[in-house]
Coordinates of C-alpha atoms and ligand atoms in Angstrom, one line a residue:
M1 CA -27.6 -1.5 92.5
V2 CA -28.3 -4.6 90.4
I3 CA -25.6 -6.5 88.6
L4 CA -26.6 -8.4 85.5
P5 CA -24.0 -10.7 84.0
E6 CA -23.7 -10.6 80.3
S7 CA -24.5 -14.3 80.1
A8 CA -27.8 -13.8 81.9
R9 CA -28.6 -10.7 79.7
A10 CA -28.1 -12.8 76.6
V11 CA -30.5 -15.5 77.8
I12 CA -33.1 -12.8 78.7
L13 CA -32.8 -11.0 75.3
A14 CA -33.1 -14.3 73.3
H15 CA -36.2 -15.3 75.3
V16 CA -38.0 -11.9 75.0
R17 CA -37.2 -11.5 71.3
A18 CA -38.6 -15.0 70.6
G19 CA -41.7 -14.0 72.5
W20 CA -42.4 -11.0 70.4
P21 CA -45.1 -9.6 70.1
R22 CA -46.3 -11.1 73.4
E23 CA -44.8 -10.4 76.8
A24 CA -42.2 -13.0 77.8
C25 CA -41.0 -13.7 81.3
G26 CA -38.7 -15.7 83.5
L27 CA -37.1 -16.0 86.9
L28 CA -33.7 -14.6 88.2
S29 CA -31.6 -16.4 90.7
G30 CA -28.7 -14.8 92.5
R31 CA -27.4 -13.5 95.8
D32 CA -27.8 -10.5 98.0
G33 CA -24.6 -8.5 98.4
A34 CA -23.5 -7.1 101.8
D35 CA -23.9 -3.5 100.6
G36 CA -27.4 -3.9 99.3
T37 CA -26.2 -4.9 95.9
V38 CA -28.2 -7.6 94.2
W39 CA -26.1 -10.0 92.1
I40 CA -28.1 -11.8 89.4
E41 CA -26.4 -15.1 88.6
I42 CA -28.7 -16.9 86.2
A43 CA -31.8 -16.0 84.2
H44 CA -34.3 -18.9 83.8
P45 CA -36.8 -18.4 81.0
T46 CA -40.3 -19.7 82.0
P47 CA -43.6 -20.1 80.2
N48 CA -45.9 -17.1 80.4
V49 CA -49.1 -18.6 81.8
A50 CA -51.2 -15.4 82.0
A51 CA -54.8 -16.3 81.5
G52 CA -57.0 -14.6 78.9
G53 CA -54.6 -14.6 76.0
R54 CA -53.8 -10.9 76.1
P55 CA -50.3 -10.2 74.7
D56 CA -49.6 -7.5 77.3
R57 CA -49.9 -9.6 80.4
F58 CA -47.4 -12.0 82.0
E59 CA -47.4 -14.5 84.8
V60 CA -44.4 -16.7 85.6
D61 CA -45.4 -20.4 85.6
P62 CA -45.7 -21.2 89.3
A63 CA -44.5 -24.8 88.7
A64 CA -41.3 -23.3 87.2
R65 CA -40.8 -21.2 90.3
I66 CA -41.3 -24.2 92.7
A67 CA -38.9 -26.3 90.7
L68 CA -36.3 -23.5 90.8
M69 CA -36.7 -23.0 94.5
K70 CA -36.2 -26.7 95.1
G71 CA -33.1 -26.7 93.0
L72 CA -31.6 -23.8 94.9
R73 CA -32.5 -25.2 98.3
G74 CA -29.5 -25.5 100.6
G75 CA -27.3 -23.4 98.3
P76 CA -26.1 -19.8 98.6
S77 CA -28.5 -18.4 95.9
R78 CA -32.2 -17.7 96.0
V79 CA -34.9 -16.6 93.6
I80 CA -34.0 -13.0 93.6
G81 CA -36.5 -11.6 91.1
H82 CA -38.0 -12.0 87.7
F83 CA -38.0 -10.4 84.3
H84 CA -40.6 -9.7 81.7
S85 CA -40.7 -7.8 78.4
H86 CA -42.7 -4.8 77.3
P87 CA -43.1 -5.3 73.5
G88 CA -43.6 -1.9 72.0
H89 CA -43.7 -0.1 75.4
A90 CA -41.4 1.7 77.7
A91 CA -39.2 -0.2 80.3
A92 CA -41.3 1.1 83.2
P93 CA -43.8 -0.7 85.4
S94 CA -47.3 -0.6 84.0
E95 CA -50.4 -0.2 86.1
T96 CA -50.9 -3.9 85.8
D97 CA -47.4 -4.5 87.1
R98 CA -48.2 -2.3 90.1
R99 CA -51.3 -4.4 90.9
A100 CA -49.2 -7.6 90.6
A101 CA -46.4 -6.5 92.9
F102 CA -46.9 -8.4 96.2
E103 CA -43.4 -9.6 97.1
A104 CA -41.1 -7.0 98.5
D105 CA -38.0 -9.2 98.3
L106 CA -38.1 -9.7 94.6
I107 CA -36.6 -7.3 92.0
W108 CA -38.3 -6.6 88.7
L109 CA -36.4 -6.5 85.5
I110 CA -38.2 -5.0 82.6
V111 CA -37.0 -5.1 79.0
A112 CA -38.5 -2.8 76.4
L113 CA -38.5 -4.3 72.9
R114 CA -39.0 -2.1 69.9
G115 CA -39.3 -5.1 67.7
P116 CA -38.4 -8.8 67.5
D117 CA -34.9 -7.9 66.2
D118 CA -34.2 -5.0 68.6
A119 CA -30.4 -5.1 68.8
D120 CA -30.1 -3.1 72.0
P121 CA -33.3 -3.1 74.1
V122 CA -33.5 -0.9 77.2
A123 CA -33.6 -2.8 80.4
T124 CA -34.5 -1.4 83.8
A125 CA -34.5 -2.8 87.4
W126 CA -37.1 -2.0 90.1
A127 CA -37.7 -2.7 93.7
V128 CA -41.2 -3.1 95.1
E129 CA -42.0 -0.2 97.4
G130 CA -44.5 -0.7 100.1
P131 CA -47.0 -0.8 101.6
V132 CA -47.9 -3.9 99.7
G133 CA -51.7 -4.2 100.0
E134 CA -54.6 -6.2 98.6
N135 CA -54.1 -4.5 95.2
G136 CA -50.4 -4.8 95.1
A137 CA -47.7 -2.3 95.9
A138 CA -47.9 1.4 96.3
G139 CA -45.1 1.8 93.8
F140 CA -41.8 0.8 92.4
R141 CA -38.4 2.3 93.1
P142 CA -35.9 2.4 90.2
L143 CA -32.6 0.6 90.9
R144 CA -29.3 1.1 89.1
L145 CA -28.7 -1.7 86.7
R146 CA -25.2 -2.6 85.5
T147 CA -24.3 -5.2 83.0
D148 CA -21.2 -7.1 84.0
A149 CA -19.3 -8.2 80.9
T150 CA -16.9 -10.3 82.8
A151 CA -19.5 -12.7 84.3
Ligands
LIG1 ZN1 -45.0 -5.1 82.8

């Protein structure tokens, strides 16, 4: 199960709506729970540096990731995953996502936007499922996602 605080959800939705009609992305920091639960704490919007200018691609800015990892060093939280939007598409991993899934310890959060003003987009969470090879992972496993209104 993945717990998403309402505060982080609001940050993610604002960022992906602003990115419409292009995919928007960012990083998630949080903690691993004892029972396998993943607790997202903070969503960190990042630039989408995907090359080629296609609207349906994303790549988290590596510099943003390094900066976040430095900021978290020595603390209890880690880079626990990332998020990106699917403007006009379902909240399921695409074939491109599959080929880009190399890190088994990161969760993927995908937000399907029906439009720039989508009031209640569908969000899903996924674990990378091995074996992770040269062309990415064999697949994704859906995770239960719960929004925590108290956080
Ligand atoms: Zn995708």
